[in-house]
Amino acid sequence: GDSVTQMEGPVTLSEEAFLTINCTYTATGYPSLFWYVQYPGEGLQLLLKATKADDKGSNKGFEATYRKETTSFHLEKGSVQVSDSAVYFCALSPSFVGGGNKLTFGTGTQLKVEL
Amino acid sequence: DAGVTQSPTHLIKTRGQQVTLRCSPKSGHDTVSWYQQALGQGPQFIFQYYEEEERQRGNFPDRFSGHQFPNYSSELNVNALLLGDSALYLCASSQWGVEDTQYFGPGTRLTVL
């Protein structure tokens, strides 16, 4: 079945450091890929997405590129801020089957950014 | 534009009881999915509703059931609660056959004692 593997956390960085959170997936066909962010005590917010190979999703300085050849969707940001501290989830949605879809999530990576 | 709303925010139940959680989808969305997120884990898919029918189901026992109403809102029911059912229950909405992005509500925190 479909699965998503994320790097273990927590990841602790100083403000303005470069961020990479690794994500690899296993799925048949051509799934859509997502990054969601969860702040303490809240639900999930969509951060970015990519729907086909070589697509780059971007939002709020975060980027991730859909790499079919390596089945990866690594999250990057050039300069993190304290406000980026949260848990980040990589997820996939299989190719549409009859119009519906479900998300398969990784276990999440906690990011802590310090001054 | 109202986003996904869920109620209640928090709930405390005892083992063996039954619970009902509620969700209203984002305006313009017709599909509701439910997820269970245990502490420190990623969300796990429970089921998805469209046109008042369950369309997909994850690996959850029959104690978990749901319903969708004509206005697209949805309920998640859990019977015979177990301690292991303690989790954050997330509702997500989307548009059937149009877009595969799901938008999440703030969740309901269920504690089973």
CSV table of C-alpha atoms in Angstrom, one decimal:
chain,number,residue,atom,x,y,z
A,1,GLY,CA,0.0,0.0,0.0
A,2,ASP,CA,0.9,3.7,-0.1
A,3,SER,CA,3.3,5.0,2.5
A,4,VAL,CA,5.3,8.1,3.4
A,5,THR,CA,8.6,8.2,5.3
A,6,GLN,CA,9.8,11.4,7.0
A,7,MET,CA,13.0,12.1,8.8
A,8,GLU,CA,12.9,11.8,12.5
A,9,GLY,CA,12.6,14.9,14.7
A,10,PRO,CA,12.9,17.0,16.5
A,11,VAL,CA,15.0,19.3,14.3
A,12,THR,CA,16.5,22.2,16.1
A,13,LEU,CA,17.9,25.2,14.2
A,14,SER,CA,19.0,28.7,14.9
A,15,GLU,CA,17.0,31.5,13.3
A,16,GLU,CA,18.1,32.2,9.7
A,17,ALA,CA,19.5,28.7,9.2
A,18,PHE,CA,18.7,26.6,6.2
A,19,LEU,CA,16.0,23.9,6.6
A,20,THR,CA,15.6,20.6,4.9
A,21,ILE,CA,13.1,18.0,6.0
A,22,ASN,CA,13.4,14.8,4.0
A,23,CYS,CA,10.3,12.9,2.7
A,24,THR,CA,10.1,9.8,0.5
A,25,TYR,CA,7.1,7.9,-0.6
A,26,THR,CA,5.8,4.6,-2.0
A,27,ALA,CA,2.8,4.7,-4.2
A,28,THR,CA,1.5,3.3,-7.5
A,29,GLY,CA,0.8,5.6,-10.3
A,30,TYR,CA,1.3,9.4,-10.0
A,31,PRO,CA,0.1,10.6,-6.6
A,32,SER,CA,-0.2,14.2,-5.6
A,33,LEU,CA,2.2,15.3,-2.8
A,34,PHE,CA,1.6,17.7,0.0
A,35,TRP,CA,3.2,19.3,3.0
A,36,TYR,CA,1.0,20.3,5.9
A,37,VAL,CA,2.0,22.2,9.0
A,38,GLN,CA,0.5,21.8,12.5
A,39,TYR,CA,1.0,24.5,15.2
A,40,PRO,CA,0.6,23.5,18.8
A,41,GLY,CA,-3.0,22.8,19.7
A,42,GLU,CA,-4.3,23.3,16.1
A,43,GLY,CA,-5.4,21.4,13.1
A,44,LEU,CA,-3.4,20.9,9.9
A,45,GLN,CA,-2.8,23.8,7.5
A,46,LEU,CA,-1.8,23.1,3.9
A,47,LEU,CA,1.6,24.5,3.3
A,48,LEU,CA,2.3,23.5,-0.4
A,49,LYS,CA,1.5,20.9,-2.9
A,50,ALA,CA,2.7,19.4,-6.2
A,51,THR,CA,0.6,17.3,-8.5
A,52,LYS,CA,3.1,15.9,-11.1
A,53,ALA,CA,6.7,15.0,-11.6
A,54,ASP,CA,9.1,18.0,-11.5
A,55,ASP,CA,6.5,20.4,-10.2
A,56,LYS,CA,7.7,22.7,-7.5
A,57,GLY,CA,5.3,23.7,-4.8
A,58,SER,CA,6.1,26.9,-2.9
A,59,ASN,CA,4.5,29.1,-0.1
A,60,LYS,CA,5.8,31.5,2.5
A,61,GLY,CA,9.4,30.8,1.6
A,62,PHE,CA,9.1,27.0,1.7
A,63,GLU,CA,9.7,24.9,-1.4
A,64,ALA,CA,9.5,21.3,-2.4
A,65,THR,CA,10.0,19.6,-5.7
A,66,TYR,CA,8.2,16.4,-6.8
A,67,ARG,CA,11.0,14.0,-7.8
A,68,LYS,CA,9.6,10.9,-9.4
A,69,GLU,CA,12.9,9.3,-10.1
A,70,THR,CA,13.8,9.3,-6.4
A,71,THR,CA,10.2,9.2,-5.1
A,72,SER,CA,11.0,12.2,-2.9
A,73,PHE,CA,9.4,15.5,-1.9
A,74,HIS,CA,11.9,17.2,0.4
A,75,LEU,CA,10.8,20.4,2.2
A,76,GLU,CA,13.3,23.3,2.1
A,77,LYS,CA,13.5,26.9,3.4
A,78,GLY,CA,16.4,29.2,3.0
A,79,SER,CA,16.1,31.1,6.3
A,80,VAL,CA,13.9,29.9,9.1
A,81,GLN,CA,12.2,32.1,11.7
A,82,VAL,CA,11.1,31.3,15.3
A,83,SER,CA,7.5,31.5,14.0
A,84,ASP,CA,8.2,28.5,11.8
A,85,SER,CA,8.4,26.2,14.8
A,86,ALA,CA,5.8,23.6,14.3
A,87,VAL,CA,5.3,20.0,13.2
A,88,TYR,CA,5.5,19.3,9.5
A,89,PHE,CA,3.7,16.4,7.8
A,90,CYS,CA,4.4,15.1,4.3
A,91,ALA,CA,1.4,13.4,2.7
A,92,LEU,CA,0.3,11.8,-0.5
A,93,SER,CA,-3.0,11.4,-2.3
A,94,PRO,CA,-3.3,8.7,-4.9
A,95,SER,CA,-4.4,9.4,-8.4
A,96,PHE,CA,-8.1,10.0,-8.5
A,97,VAL,CA,-10.2,6.9,-8.3
A,98,GLY,CA,-13.8,7.8,-9.1
A,99,GLY,CA,-13.4,11.3,-7.8
A,100,GLY,CA,-12.5,10.5,-4.2
A,101,ASN,CA,-9.2,10.5,-2.5
A,102,LYS,CA,-7.6,9.9,0.9
A,103,LEU,CA,-4.4,11.2,2.4
A,104,THR,CA,-1.6,9.0,3.7
A,105,PHE,CA,0.7,10.9,6.1
A,106,GLY,CA,4.1,10.5,7.4
A,107,THR,CA,4.7,10.5,11.2
A,108,GLY,CA,5.6,14.2,11.2
A,109,THR,CA,8.8,16.1,11.9
A,110,GLN,CA,9.0,18.6,14.7
A,111,LEU,CA,10.9,21.8,14.0
A,112,LYS,CA,12.2,24.0,16.7
A,113,VAL,CA,13.8,27.3,15.8
A,114,GLU,CA,15.8,29.2,18.4
A,115,LEU,CA,17.0,32.8,18.5
B,1,ASP,CA,-15.4,32.4,3.5
B,2,ALA,CA,-16.0,30.0,6.4
B,3,GLY,CA,-13.4,27.3,6.7
B,4,VAL,CA,-14.0,23.8,8.1
B,5,THR,CA,-15.5,23.9,11.6
B,6,GLN,CA,-15.7,21.1,14.1
B,7,SER,CA,-17.5,20.6,17.4
B,8,PRO,CA,-16.9,20.2,20.2
B,9,THR,CA,-13.4,21.3,20.8
B,10,HIS,CA,-12.7,18.9,23.6
B,11,LEU,CA,-14.5,15.9,25.0
B,12,ILE,CA,-14.0,13.6,27.9
B,13,LYS,CA,-15.7,10.2,28.0
B,14,THR,CA,-15.3,6.9,29.9
B,15,ARG,CA,-14.6,3.5,28.5
B,16,GLY,CA,-17.7,1.8,26.9
B,17,GLN,CA,-19.5,5.1,26.2
B,18,GLN,CA,-20.5,6.4,22.8
B,19,VAL,CA,-19.4,9.7,21.3
B,20,THR,CA,-20.6,11.9,18.3
B,21,LEU,CA,-18.3,14.4,16.7
B,22,ARG,CA,-19.5,17.0,14.2
B,23,CYS,CA,-18.0,18.7,11.1
B,24,SER,CA,-19.1,21.4,8.7
B,25,PRO,CA,-17.2,21.6,5.5
B,26,LYS,CA,-15.6,24.6,3.8
B,27,SER,CA,-18.1,26.6,1.7
B,28,GLY,CA,-18.4,25.0,-1.8
B,29,HIS,CA,-17.1,21.6,-0.7
B,30,ASP,CA,-19.2,18.4,-0.9
B,31,THR,CA,-16.8,15.7,0.4
B,32,VAL,CA,-15.9,15.1,4.0
B,33,SER,CA,-13.1,12.9,5.3
B,34,TRP,CA,-12.3,12.0,8.9
B,35,TYR,CA,-8.9,11.2,10.4
B,36,GLN,CA,-7.6,10.1,13.8
B,37,GLN,CA,-4.3,11.5,15.0
B,38,ALA,CA,-2.8,9.8,18.1
B,39,LEU,CA,-0.4,11.8,20.1
B,40,GLY,CA,3.0,12.2,18.3
B,41,GLN,CA,1.7,10.5,15.2
B,42,GLY,CA,0.5,11.4,11.7
B,43,PRO,CA,-3.2,11.4,11.0
B,44,GLN,CA,-4.8,8.1,10.0
B,45,PHE,CA,-7.7,8.0,7.5
B,46,ILE,CA,-10.9,6.7,8.9
B,47,PHE,CA,-13.5,7.2,6.1
B,48,GLN,CA,-14.8,9.6,3.5
B,49,TYR,CA,-18.3,10.7,2.7
B,50,TYR,CA,-19.8,12.0,-0.5
B,51,GLU,CA,-23.4,12.3,-1.5
B,52,GLU,CA,-24.4,10.9,1.9
B,53,GLU,CA,-22.6,7.7,1.3
B,54,GLU,CA,-19.3,6.2,2.7
B,55,ARG,CA,-17.0,6.1,-0.3
B,56,GLN,CA,-13.7,4.9,1.2
B,57,ARG,CA,-12.8,3.5,4.5
B,58,GLY,CA,-9.5,3.0,6.2
B,59,ASN,CA,-8.4,0.2,8.6
B,60,PHE,CA,-10.8,1.0,11.5
B,61,PRO,CA,-13.3,-1.3,13.2
B,62,ASP,CA,-17.1,-1.1,12.8
B,63,ARG,CA,-17.3,0.8,16.1
B,64,PHE,CA,-16.4,3.8,14.0
B,65,SER,CA,-19.3,5.0,11.8
B,66,GLY,CA,-20.4,8.1,10.2
B,67,HIS,CA,-23.1,10.0,8.4
B,68,GLN,CA,-23.3,12.9,6.0
B,69,PHE,CA,-26.3,15.2,5.8
B,70,PRO,CA,-27.9,16.9,2.7
B,71,ASN,CA,-26.1,20.1,3.6
B,72,TYR,CA,-22.7,18.2,3.4
B,73,SER,CA,-22.0,18.4,7.1
B,74,SER,CA,-21.0,15.1,8.7
B,75,GLU,CA,-20.9,13.2,12.0
B,76,LEU,CA,-18.4,10.7,13.3
B,77,ASN,CA,-19.7,8.2,15.8
B,78,VAL,CA,-17.6,5.9,17.9
B,79,ASN,CA,-19.3,3.2,20.0
B,80,ALA,CA,-17.9,1.2,23.0
B,81,LEU,CA,-15.0,3.6,23.5
B,82,LEU,CA,-11.6,2.2,24.4
B,83,LEU,CA,-8.7,4.0,26.1
B,84,GLY,CA,-6.9,3.7,22.7
B,85,ASP,CA,-9.5,5.9,21.1
B,86,SER,CA,-8.1,8.9,22.8
B,87,ALA,CA,-6.8,11.1,20.0
B,88,LEU,CA,-7.3,14.3,18.0
B,89,TYR,CA,-10.1,13.7,15.5
B,90,LEU,CA,-9.7,15.8,12.3
B,91,CYS,CA,-12.3,16.5,9.7
B,92,ALA,CA,-11.2,17.6,6.2
B,93,SER,CA,-13.3,18.8,3.3
B,94,SER,CA,-12.7,18.8,-0.5
B,95,GLN,CA,-14.5,18.8,-3.8
B,96,TRP,CA,-15.3,15.4,-5.3
B,97,GLY,CA,-13.6,14.8,-8.6
B,98,VAL,CA,-12.4,18.4,-8.9
B,99,GLU,CA,-9.5,19.0,-6.6
B,100,ASP,CA,-7.5,16.5,-4.5
B,101,THR,CA,-6.5,19.1,-1.8
B,102,GLN,CA,-8.1,18.6,1.5
B,103,TYR,CA,-8.7,21.4,4.0
B,104,PHE,CA,-8.7,20.6,7.7
B,105,GLY,CA,-10.6,21.8,10.7
B,106,PRO,CA,-9.1,22.5,14.1
B,107,GLY,CA,-10.0,19.0,15.4
B,108,THR,CA,-11.8,17.6,18.4
B,109,ARG,CA,-9.6,16.3,21.2
B,110,LEU,CA,-11.2,13.1,22.7
B,111,THR,CA,-10.0,11.8,26.0
B,112,VAL,CA,-11.2,8.4,27.1
B,113,LEU,CA,-10.8,7.6,30.8
